[in-house]
XYZ file of C-alpha atoms in Angstrom:
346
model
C 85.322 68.459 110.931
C 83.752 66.350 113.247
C 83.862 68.829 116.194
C 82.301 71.433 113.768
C 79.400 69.248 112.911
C 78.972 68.465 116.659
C 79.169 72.207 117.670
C 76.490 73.535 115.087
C 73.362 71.985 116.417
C 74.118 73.715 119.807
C 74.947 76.864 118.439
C 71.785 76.774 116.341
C 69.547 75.443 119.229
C 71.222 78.399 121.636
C 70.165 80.777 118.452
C 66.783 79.575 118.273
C 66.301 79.240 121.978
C 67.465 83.295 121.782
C 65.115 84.523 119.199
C 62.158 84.876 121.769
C 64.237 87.804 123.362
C 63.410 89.577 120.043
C 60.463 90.571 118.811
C 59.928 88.700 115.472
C 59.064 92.268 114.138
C 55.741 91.030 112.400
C 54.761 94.791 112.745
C 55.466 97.568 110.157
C 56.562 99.808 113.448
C 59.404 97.602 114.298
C 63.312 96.752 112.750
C 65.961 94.539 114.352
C 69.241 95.163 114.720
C 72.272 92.861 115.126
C 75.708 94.533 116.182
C 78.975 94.464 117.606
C 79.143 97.899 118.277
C 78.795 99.061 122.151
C 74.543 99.381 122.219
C 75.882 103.336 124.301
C 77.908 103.889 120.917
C 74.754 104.126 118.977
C 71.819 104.254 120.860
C 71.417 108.227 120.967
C 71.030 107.828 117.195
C 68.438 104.769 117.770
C 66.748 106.849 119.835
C 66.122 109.785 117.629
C 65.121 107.239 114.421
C 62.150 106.035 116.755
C 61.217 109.622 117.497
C 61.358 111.111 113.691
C 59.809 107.903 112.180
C 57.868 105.742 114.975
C 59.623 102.702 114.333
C 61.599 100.852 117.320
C 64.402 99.502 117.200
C 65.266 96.523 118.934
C 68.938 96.029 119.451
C 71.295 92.706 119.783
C 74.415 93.202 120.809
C 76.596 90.242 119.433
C 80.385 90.783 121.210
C 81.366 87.993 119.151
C 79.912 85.273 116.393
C 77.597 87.418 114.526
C 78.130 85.595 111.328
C 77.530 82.184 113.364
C 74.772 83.383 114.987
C 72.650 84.633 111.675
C 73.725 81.444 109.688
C 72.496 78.903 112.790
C 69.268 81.055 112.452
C 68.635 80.440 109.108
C 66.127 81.793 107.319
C 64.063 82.008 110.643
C 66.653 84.965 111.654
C 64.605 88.394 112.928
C 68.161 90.002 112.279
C 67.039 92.943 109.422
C 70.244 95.230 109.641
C 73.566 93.947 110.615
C 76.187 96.284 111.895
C 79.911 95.540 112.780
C 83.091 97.847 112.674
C 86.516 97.303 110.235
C 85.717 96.147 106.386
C 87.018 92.954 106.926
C 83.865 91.955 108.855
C 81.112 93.286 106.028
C 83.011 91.514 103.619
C 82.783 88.642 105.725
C 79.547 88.976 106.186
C 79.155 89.141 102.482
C 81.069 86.296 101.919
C 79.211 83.987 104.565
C 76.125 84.766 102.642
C 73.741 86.226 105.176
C 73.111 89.744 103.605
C 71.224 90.779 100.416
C 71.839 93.467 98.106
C 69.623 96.446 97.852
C 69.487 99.808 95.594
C 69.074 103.340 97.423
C 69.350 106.058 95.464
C 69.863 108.297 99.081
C 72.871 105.546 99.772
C 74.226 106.126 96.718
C 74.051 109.808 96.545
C 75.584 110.312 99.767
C 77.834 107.482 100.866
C 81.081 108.096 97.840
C 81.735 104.504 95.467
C 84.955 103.337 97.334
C 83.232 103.443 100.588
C 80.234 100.898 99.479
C 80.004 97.610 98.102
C 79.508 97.849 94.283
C 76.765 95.456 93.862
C 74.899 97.080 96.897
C 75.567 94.266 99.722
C 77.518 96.572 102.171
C 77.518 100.568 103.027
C 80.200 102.315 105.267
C 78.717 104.619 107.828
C 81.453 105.943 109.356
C 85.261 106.359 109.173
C 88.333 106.035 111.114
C 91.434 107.290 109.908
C 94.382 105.779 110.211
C 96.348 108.082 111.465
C 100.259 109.095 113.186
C 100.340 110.486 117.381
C 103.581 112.849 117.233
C 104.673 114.405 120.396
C 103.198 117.417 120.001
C 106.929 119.090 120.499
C 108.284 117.941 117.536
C 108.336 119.205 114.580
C 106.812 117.009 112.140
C 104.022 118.294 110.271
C 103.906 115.835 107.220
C 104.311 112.118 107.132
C 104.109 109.054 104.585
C 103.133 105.808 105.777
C 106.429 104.583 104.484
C 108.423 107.368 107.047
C 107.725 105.049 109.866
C 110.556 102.628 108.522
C 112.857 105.067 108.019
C 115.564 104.284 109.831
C 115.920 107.863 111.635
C 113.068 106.789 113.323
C 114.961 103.655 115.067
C 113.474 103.267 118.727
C 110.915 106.000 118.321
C 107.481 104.034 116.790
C 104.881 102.569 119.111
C 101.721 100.699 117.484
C 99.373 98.062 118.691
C 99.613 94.538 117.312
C 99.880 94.055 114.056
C 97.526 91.413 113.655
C 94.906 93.734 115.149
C 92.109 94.553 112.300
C 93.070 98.431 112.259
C 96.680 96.973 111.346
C 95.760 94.391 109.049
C 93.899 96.852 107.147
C 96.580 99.691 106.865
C 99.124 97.058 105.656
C 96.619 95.442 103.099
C 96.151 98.718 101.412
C 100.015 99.328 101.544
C 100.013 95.878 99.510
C 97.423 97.621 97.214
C 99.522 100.639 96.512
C 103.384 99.494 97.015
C 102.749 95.436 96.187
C 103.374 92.400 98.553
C 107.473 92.781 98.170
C 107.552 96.006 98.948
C 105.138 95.788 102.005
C 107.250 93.023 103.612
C 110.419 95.320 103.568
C 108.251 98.283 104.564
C 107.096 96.224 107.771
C 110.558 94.893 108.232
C 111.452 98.651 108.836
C 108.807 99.225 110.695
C 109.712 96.398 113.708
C 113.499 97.775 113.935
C 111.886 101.328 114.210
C 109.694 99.999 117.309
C 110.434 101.762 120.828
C 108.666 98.868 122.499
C 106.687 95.561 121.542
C 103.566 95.972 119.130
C 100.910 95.716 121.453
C 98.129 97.669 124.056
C 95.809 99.575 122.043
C 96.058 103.199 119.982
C 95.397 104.874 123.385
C 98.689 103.339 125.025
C 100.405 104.876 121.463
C 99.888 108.385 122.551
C 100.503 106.988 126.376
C 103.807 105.885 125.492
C 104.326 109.457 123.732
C 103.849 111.236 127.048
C 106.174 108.551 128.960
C 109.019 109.086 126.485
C 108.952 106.028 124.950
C 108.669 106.513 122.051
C 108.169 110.030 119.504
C 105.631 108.773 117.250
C 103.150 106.229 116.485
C 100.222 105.094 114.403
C 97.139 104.818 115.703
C 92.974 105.675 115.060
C 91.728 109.650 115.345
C 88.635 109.262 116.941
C 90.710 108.243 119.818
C 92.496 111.458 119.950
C 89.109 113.128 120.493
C 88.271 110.995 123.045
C 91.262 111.631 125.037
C 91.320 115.264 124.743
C 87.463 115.602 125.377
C 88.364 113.966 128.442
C 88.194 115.362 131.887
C 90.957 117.483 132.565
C 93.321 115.843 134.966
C 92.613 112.258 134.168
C 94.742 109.836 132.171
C 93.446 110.422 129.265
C 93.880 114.033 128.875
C 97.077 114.194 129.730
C 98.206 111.468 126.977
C 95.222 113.476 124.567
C 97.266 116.817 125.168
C 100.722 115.541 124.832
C 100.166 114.871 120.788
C 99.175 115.893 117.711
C 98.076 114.119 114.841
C 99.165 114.354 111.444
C 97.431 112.675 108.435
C 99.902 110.020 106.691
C 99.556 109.887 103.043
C 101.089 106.807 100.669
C 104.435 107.963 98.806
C 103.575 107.333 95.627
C 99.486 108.217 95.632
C 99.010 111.937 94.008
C 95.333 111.697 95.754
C 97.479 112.373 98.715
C 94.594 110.413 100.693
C 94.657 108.859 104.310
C 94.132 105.538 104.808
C 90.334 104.701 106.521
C 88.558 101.678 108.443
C 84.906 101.996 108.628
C 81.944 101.186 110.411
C 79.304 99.753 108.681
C 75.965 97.875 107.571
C 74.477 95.208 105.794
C 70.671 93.758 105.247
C 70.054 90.509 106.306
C 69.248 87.913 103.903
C 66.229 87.055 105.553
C 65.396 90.365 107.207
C 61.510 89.961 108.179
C 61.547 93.704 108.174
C 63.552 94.740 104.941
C 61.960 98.164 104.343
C 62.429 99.201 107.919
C 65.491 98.117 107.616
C 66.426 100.392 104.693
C 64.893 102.799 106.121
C 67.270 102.686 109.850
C 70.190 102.593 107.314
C 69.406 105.566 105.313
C 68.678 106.959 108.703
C 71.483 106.338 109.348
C 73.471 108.660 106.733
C 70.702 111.534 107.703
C 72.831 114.910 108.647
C 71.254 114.192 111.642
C 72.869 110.877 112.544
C 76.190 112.143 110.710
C 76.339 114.708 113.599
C 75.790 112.602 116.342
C 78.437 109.983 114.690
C 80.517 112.799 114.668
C 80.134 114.641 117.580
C 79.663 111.783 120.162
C 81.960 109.293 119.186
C 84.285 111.602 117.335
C 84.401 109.498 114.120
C 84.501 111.306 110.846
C 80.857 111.067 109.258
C 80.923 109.721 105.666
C 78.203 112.780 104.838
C 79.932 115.634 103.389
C 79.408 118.840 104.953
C 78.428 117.553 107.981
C 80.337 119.816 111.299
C 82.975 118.429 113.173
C 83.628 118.470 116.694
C 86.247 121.086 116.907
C 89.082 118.831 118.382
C 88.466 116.670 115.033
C 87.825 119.812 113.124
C 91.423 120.665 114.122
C 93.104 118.003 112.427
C 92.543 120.082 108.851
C 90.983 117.922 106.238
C 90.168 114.291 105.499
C 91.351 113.185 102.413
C 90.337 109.602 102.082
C 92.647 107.228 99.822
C 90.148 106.705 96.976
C 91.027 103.198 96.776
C 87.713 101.015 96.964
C 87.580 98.969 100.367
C 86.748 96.357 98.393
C 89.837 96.163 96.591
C 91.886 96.645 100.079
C 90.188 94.104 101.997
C 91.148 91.659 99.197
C 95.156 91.837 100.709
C 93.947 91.060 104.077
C 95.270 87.450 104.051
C 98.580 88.792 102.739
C 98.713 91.312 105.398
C 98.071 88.668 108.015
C 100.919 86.487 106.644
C 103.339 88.715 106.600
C 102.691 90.338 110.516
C 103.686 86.638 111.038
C 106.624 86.134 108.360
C 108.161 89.383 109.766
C 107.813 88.272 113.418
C 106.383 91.817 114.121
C 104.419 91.117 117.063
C 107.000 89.272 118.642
């Protein structure tokens, strides 16, 4: 405790001392924007909002300690919008108290209930489904999440860690739909199944699947059109063309729906700006941003309707689990425990 009270009136001075790289945004043309995305990710779309509307955007990129950074701000913060990737982070942001709710009726219309907070605090923008590399030989065409215990599969599964946030979220909503018990055994499975340590990143899945090391894997979809949108000849090509992907569903869920991370957004609590700030984020869900979410960085757009890029279009439908993030991201503790109670990273 004493360390923490030490190390807060630095952090806050190195906040302050930072806000005169940002315009305070005293004028009605202006919005600031906090994220942890890659500023390349998103700027296109940035870019575009300034051109159809007239209002800049000045961009932060936080790599790490966004939530410390707004709450050493205080209510002197220029942060408006604040946008991170995985649903753990909104709700932490939620739960650190530096956002505010708001009510958009163009939000609401467009973005579906289990992919925004209920009482208005946090809106998904974008998803990432969760979903299995095969080698594209094989022939597996349907999976459950639950398959990749079964013990047929012995020596066959590569995954990243499991304490990684796109890990910690599939197992929290396999607590939500099987219960804690059931997950533990299911992750259990999962370890003896593993072809090599949990670890590298869902790239290195589909690596490993060209290497022979292992058959199948689990692993994000947007990374799949990365790969294969790749040069032809590089690394990243050849792992993109030596799998397929196949949407998991859970066992026992009749919505037969894939599990999703998002990306996301939140208003500041003290956003100087908070019109211009609703305004970038219903931008931001604009079939015009949906496209360029989905056709640059290969994410599925949470805008129905909106066109694919064909390798993503060639994955068939996304049918999103309708359980409510909210509800998942309330097992993430659980899932962290029991990565560590199963030893699964080890």
């Amino acid at each position: 405790m004493r360390h923490t009270r030490s190390f807060m009136p630095a952090l806050r001075a190195l906040a302050l001392a930072g806000l005169a790289a940002v315009s305070t945004a005293a004028a009605a043309s202006e919005v600031n924007l906090y994220t942890t995305r890659e500023p390349g990710l998103i700027q296109p779309i940035l870019d575009e909002f300034k051109k159809d509307t007239g209002v800049t955007v000045n961009t932060v990129f936080v790599k790490d300690g966004l939530l410390e950074r707004v709450r050493a701000e205080g209510d002197k913060s220029p942060a408006d919008l604040l946008m991170v990737v995985d649903i753990g982070n909104l709700i932490d942001l939620v739960q650190g108290g530096i956002t505010q709710p708001l009510k958009s009726d163009t939000l609401n219309s467009v973005i579906p209930a289990n992919l925004r907070d209920p009482a208005g605090q946090w809106y998904a923008l974008s998803l990432r489904d969760r979903v299995a590399y095969v080698a594209k030989e094989l022939d597996i065409n349907t999976l459950t999440y639950e398959d990749f215990a079964d013990p047929k599969y012995k020596g066959k599964v590569c995954i990243r860690s499991g304490q990684h946030p796109y890990n910690t979220g599939l197992i929290a909503a396999m607590i939500a739909h099987n219960g804690e018990e059931a997950t533990e055994n299911w992750l259990r499975g999962v370890k003896a199944n593993l072809g090599r340590k949990a670890a590298g990143g869902d790239r290195d899945v589909a690596r490993d699947i060209l290497g022979g090391i292992c058959d199948l894997g689990i692993a994000n979809a947007y990374y799949v059109g990365r790969m294969k949108n790749a040069e032809p000849g590089t690394d990243n090509h050849k792992w993109g063309e030596a799998i397929k992907v196949v949407r998991p569903t859970f066992a026992n869920d009749k919505s037969k729906g894939t599990h999703v991370n998002v990306s996301g957004a939140a208003v500041a609590k003290h956003a100087p700006n908070k019109a211009q700030a609703v305004q970038l984020l219903e931008y931001l869900v604009s079939d015009k941003a949906q496209n360029m979410y989905a056709n640059a960085n290969y994410e599925y757009p949470v805008r129905a309707g909106v066109k694919l890029d064909p390798v993503v279009a060639s994955f068939g439908p996304l049918v999103v689990d309708p359980l409510p993030l909210a509800e998942i991201a309330k097992h993430r503790q659980q899932a962290s425990k029991l990565v560590d109670k199963v030893g699964f990273d080890q």
